[in-house]
PDB file of C-alpha atoms in Angstrom:
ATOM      1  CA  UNK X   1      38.721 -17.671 -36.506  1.00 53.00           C
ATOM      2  CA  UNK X   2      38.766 -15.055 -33.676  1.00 67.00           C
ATOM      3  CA  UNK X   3      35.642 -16.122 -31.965  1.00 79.00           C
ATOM      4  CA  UNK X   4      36.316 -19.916 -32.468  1.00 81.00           C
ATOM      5  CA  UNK X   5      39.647 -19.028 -30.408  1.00 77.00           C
ATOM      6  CA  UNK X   6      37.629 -17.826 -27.667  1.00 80.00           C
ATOM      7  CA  UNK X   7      34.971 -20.162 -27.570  1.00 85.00           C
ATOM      8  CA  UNK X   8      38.042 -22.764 -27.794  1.00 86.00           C
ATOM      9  CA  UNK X   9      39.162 -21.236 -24.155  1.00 83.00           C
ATOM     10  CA  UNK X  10      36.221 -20.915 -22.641  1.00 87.00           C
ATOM     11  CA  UNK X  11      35.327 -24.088 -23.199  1.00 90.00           C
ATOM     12  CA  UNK X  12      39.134 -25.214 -21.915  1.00 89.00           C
ATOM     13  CA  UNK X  13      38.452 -23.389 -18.678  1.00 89.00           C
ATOM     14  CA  UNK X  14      34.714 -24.809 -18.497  1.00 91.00           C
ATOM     15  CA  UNK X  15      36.566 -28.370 -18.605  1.00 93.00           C
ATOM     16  CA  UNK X  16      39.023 -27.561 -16.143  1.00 93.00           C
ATOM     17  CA  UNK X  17      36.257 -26.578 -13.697  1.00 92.00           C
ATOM     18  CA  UNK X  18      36.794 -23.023 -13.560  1.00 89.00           C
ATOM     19  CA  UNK X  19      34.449 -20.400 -14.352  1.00 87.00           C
ATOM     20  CA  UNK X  20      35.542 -17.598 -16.911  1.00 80.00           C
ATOM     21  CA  UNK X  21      35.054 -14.245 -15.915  1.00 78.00           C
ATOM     22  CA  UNK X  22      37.636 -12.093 -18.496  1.00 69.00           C
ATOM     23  CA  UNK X  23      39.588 -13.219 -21.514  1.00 68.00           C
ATOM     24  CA  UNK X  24      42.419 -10.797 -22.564  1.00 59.00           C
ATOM     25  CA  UNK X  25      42.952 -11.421 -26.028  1.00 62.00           C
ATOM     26  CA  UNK X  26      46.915 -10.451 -26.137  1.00 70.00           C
ATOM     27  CA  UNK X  27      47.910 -13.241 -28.190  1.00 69.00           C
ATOM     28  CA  UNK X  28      45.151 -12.207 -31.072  1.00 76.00           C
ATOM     29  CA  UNK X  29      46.446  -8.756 -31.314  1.00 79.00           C
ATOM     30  CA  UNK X  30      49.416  -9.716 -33.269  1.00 84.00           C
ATOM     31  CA  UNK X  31      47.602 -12.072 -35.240  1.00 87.00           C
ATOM     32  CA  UNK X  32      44.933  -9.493 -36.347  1.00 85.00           C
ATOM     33  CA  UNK X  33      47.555  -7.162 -37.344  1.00 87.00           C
ATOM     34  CA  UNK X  34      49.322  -9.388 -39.299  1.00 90.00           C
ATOM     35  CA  UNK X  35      45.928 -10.447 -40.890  1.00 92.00           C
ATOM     36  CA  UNK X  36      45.125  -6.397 -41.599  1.00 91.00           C
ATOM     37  CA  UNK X  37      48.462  -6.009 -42.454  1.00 93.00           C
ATOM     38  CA  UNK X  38      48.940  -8.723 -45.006  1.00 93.00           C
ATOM     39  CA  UNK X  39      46.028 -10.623 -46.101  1.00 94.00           C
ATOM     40  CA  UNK X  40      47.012 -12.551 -48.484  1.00 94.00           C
ATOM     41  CA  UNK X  41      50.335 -13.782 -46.992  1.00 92.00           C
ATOM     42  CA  UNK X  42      47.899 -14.509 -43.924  1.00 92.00           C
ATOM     43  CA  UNK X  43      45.755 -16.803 -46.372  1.00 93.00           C
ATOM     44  CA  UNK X  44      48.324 -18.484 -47.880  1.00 93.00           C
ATOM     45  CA  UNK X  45      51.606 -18.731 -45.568  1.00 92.00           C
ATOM     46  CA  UNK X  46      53.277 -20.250 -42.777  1.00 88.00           C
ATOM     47  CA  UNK X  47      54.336 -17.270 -40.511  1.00 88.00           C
ATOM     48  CA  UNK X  48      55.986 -17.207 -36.875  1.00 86.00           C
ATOM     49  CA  UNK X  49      55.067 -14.073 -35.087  1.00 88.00           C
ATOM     50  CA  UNK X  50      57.655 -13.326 -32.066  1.00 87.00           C
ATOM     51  CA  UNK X  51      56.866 -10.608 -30.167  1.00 87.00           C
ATOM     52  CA  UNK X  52      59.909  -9.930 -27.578  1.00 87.00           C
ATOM     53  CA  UNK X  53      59.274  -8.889 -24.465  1.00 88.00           C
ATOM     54  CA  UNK X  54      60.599  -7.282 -21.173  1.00 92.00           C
ATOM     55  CA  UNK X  55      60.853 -10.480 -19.762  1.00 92.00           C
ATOM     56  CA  UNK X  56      59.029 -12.801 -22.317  1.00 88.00           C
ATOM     57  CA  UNK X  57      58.411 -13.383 -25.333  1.00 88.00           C
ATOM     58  CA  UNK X  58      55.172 -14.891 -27.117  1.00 86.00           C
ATOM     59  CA  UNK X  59      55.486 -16.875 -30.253  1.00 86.00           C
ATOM     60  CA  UNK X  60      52.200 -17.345 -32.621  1.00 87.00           C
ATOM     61  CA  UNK X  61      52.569 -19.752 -35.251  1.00 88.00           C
ATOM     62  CA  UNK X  62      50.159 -18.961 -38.336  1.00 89.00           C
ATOM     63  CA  UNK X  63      49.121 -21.590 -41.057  1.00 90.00           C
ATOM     64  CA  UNK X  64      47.534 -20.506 -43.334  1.00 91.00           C
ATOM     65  CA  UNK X  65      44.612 -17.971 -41.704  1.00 91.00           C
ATOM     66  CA  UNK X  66      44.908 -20.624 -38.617  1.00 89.00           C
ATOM     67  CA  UNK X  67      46.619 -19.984 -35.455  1.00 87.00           C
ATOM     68  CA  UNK X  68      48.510 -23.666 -34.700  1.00 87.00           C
ATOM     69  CA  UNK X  69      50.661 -22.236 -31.838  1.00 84.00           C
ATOM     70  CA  UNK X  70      50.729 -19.932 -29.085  1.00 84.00           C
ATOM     71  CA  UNK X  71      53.299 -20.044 -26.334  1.00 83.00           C
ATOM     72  CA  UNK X  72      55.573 -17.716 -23.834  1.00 85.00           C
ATOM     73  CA  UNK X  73      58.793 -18.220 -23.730  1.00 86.00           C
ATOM     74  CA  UNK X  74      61.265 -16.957 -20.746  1.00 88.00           C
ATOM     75  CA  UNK X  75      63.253 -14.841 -22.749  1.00 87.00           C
ATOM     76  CA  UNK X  76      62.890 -11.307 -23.284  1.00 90.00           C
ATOM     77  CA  UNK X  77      64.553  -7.805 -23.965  1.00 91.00           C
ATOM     78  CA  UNK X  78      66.404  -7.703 -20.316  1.00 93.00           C
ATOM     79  CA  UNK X  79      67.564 -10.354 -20.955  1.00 92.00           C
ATOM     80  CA  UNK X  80      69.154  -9.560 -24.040  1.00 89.00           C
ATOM     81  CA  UNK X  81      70.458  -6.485 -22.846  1.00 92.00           C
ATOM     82  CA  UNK X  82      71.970  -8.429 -19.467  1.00 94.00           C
ATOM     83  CA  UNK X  83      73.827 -10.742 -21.545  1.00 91.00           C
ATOM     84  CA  UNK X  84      75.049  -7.782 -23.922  1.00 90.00           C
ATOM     85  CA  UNK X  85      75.946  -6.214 -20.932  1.00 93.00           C
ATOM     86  CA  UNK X  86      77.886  -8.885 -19.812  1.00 93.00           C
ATOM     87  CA  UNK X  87      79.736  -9.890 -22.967  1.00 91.00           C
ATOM     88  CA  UNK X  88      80.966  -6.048 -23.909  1.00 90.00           C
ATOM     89  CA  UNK X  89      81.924  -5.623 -19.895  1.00 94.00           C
ATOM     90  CA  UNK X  90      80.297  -2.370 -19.781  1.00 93.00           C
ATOM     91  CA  UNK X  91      76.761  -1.204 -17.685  1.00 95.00           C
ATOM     92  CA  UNK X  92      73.186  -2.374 -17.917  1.00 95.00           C
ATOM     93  CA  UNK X  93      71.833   1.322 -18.973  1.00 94.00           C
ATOM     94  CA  UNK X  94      75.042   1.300 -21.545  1.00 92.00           C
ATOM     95  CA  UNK X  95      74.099  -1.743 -23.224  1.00 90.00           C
ATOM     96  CA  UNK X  96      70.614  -0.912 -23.769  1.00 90.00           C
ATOM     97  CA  UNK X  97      71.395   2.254 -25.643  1.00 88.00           C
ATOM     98  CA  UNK X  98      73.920   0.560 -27.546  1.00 85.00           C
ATOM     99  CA  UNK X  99      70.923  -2.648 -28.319  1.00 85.00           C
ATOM    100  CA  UNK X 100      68.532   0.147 -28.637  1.00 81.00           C
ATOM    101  CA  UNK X 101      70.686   1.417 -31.455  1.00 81.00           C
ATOM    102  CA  UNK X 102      71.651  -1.870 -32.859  1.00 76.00           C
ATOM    103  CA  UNK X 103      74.987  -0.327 -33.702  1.00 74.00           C
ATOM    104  CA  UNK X 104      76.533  -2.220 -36.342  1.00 79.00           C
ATOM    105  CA  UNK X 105      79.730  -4.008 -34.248  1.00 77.00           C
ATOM    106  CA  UNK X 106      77.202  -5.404 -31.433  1.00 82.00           C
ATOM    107  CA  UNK X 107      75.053  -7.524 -33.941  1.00 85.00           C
ATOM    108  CA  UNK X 108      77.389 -10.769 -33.278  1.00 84.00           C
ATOM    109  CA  UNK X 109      76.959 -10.255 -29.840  1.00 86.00           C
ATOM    110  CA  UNK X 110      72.921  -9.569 -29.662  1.00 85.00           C
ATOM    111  CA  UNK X 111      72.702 -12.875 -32.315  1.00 86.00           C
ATOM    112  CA  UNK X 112      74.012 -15.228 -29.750  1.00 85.00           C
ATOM    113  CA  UNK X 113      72.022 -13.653 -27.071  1.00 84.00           C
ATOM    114  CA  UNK X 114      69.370 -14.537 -29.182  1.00 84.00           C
ATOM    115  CA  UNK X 115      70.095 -17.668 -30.230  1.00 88.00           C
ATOM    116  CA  UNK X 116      67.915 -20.004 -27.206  1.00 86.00           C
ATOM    117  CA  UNK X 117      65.014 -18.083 -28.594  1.00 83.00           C
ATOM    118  CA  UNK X 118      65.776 -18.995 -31.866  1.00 85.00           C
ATOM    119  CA  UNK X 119      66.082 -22.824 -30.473  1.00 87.00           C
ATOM    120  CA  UNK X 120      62.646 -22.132 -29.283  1.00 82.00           C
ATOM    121  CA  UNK X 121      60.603 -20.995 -31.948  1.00 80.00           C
ATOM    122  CA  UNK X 122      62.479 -24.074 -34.078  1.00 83.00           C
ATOM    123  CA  UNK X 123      61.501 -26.574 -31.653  1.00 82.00           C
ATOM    124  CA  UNK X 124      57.624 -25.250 -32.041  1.00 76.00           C
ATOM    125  CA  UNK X 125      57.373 -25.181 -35.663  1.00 77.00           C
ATOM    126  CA  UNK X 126      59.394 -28.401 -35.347  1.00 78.00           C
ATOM    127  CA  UNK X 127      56.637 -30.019 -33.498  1.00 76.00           C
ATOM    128  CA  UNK X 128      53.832 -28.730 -35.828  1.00 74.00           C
ATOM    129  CA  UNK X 129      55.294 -30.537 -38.849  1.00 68.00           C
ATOM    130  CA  UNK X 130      55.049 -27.522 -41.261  1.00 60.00           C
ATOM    131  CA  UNK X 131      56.839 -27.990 -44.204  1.00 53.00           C
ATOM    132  CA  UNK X 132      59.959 -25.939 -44.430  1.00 48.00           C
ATOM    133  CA  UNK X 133      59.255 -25.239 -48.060  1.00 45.00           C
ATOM    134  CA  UNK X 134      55.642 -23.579 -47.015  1.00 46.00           C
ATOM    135  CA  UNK X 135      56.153 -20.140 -47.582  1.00 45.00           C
ATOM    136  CA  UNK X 136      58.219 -17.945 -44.995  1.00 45.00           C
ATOM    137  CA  UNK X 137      58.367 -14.276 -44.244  1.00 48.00           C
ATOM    138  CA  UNK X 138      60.563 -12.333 -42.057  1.00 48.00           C
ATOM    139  CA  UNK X 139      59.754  -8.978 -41.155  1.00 50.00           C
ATOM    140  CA  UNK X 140      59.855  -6.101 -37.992  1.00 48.00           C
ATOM    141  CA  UNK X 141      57.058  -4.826 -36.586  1.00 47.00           C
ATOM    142  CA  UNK X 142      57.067  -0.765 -37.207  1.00 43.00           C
ATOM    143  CA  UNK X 143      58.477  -0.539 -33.212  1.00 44.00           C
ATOM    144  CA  UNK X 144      61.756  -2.808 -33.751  1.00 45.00           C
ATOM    145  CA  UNK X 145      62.036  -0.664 -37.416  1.00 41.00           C
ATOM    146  CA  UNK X 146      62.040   2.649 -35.152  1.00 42.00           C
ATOM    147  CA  UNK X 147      64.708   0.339 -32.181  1.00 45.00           C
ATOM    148  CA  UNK X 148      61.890   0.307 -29.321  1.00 42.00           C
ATOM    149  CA  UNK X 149      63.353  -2.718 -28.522  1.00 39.00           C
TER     150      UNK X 149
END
């Protein structure tokens, strides 16, 4: 799959007129970890992987072993952190401790901030047409787990 993926761009880039010189990979990092991490549910399931950002984040869609989607989206941790910022009335560096933290009594307010990227990531698996009784996982990288995020 990996080296289909890149033949797949180069050959996109080729048709475009443009000659390839470098290829960075960073949308196949998460997908090989989530392969390493969990084969079989890599095999066999439909998984989203959201990666948030400073500024963006990326959203790989998985079907079964097959990466279907790949796309940025303009919304990232500053973002979140802004708005929390905003909706608590207290300081950019505050807030990010406080989101850092994920204290209990901010949850409501980081969900809503989060909410357009959940509208995202439905309107991509929307438009792929995977069934929403294929098998679903939701998880946290070891980073979010530890609040690097």
């Amino acid at each position: 799959m990996k080296q289909q993926l890149i033949d797949d761009y180069q050959t996109a880039i080729k048709d475009a007129g443009l000659i390839p010189d470098h290829i960075v990979p960073g949308i196949i990092g998460p997908v090989n970890a989530f392969e390493l991490s969990l084969p079989e549910a890599f095999a066999n399931e439909s998984v989203a992987l959201v990666d948030i950002g400073f500024k963006h984040s990326s959203v790989c869609v998985v079907d079964r072993g097959e990466l279907v989607l790949s796309r940025m989206v303009n919304i990232g941790g500053d973002k979140l952190t802004a708005g929390l910022a905003e909706a608590m009335n207290i300081t950019y560096a505050e807030a990010e401790g406080i989101k850092v933290g994920m204290a209990p009594e901010v949850q409501a307010i980081l969900e809503a901030q989060v909410q357009p990227l959940g509208r995202e990531l439905r309107a991509s698996w929307t438009s792929l047409n995977i069934s929403r009784t294929a098998p679903c996982r939701r998880s946290m990288s070891p980073a979010d787990r530890r609040g690097r995020r």
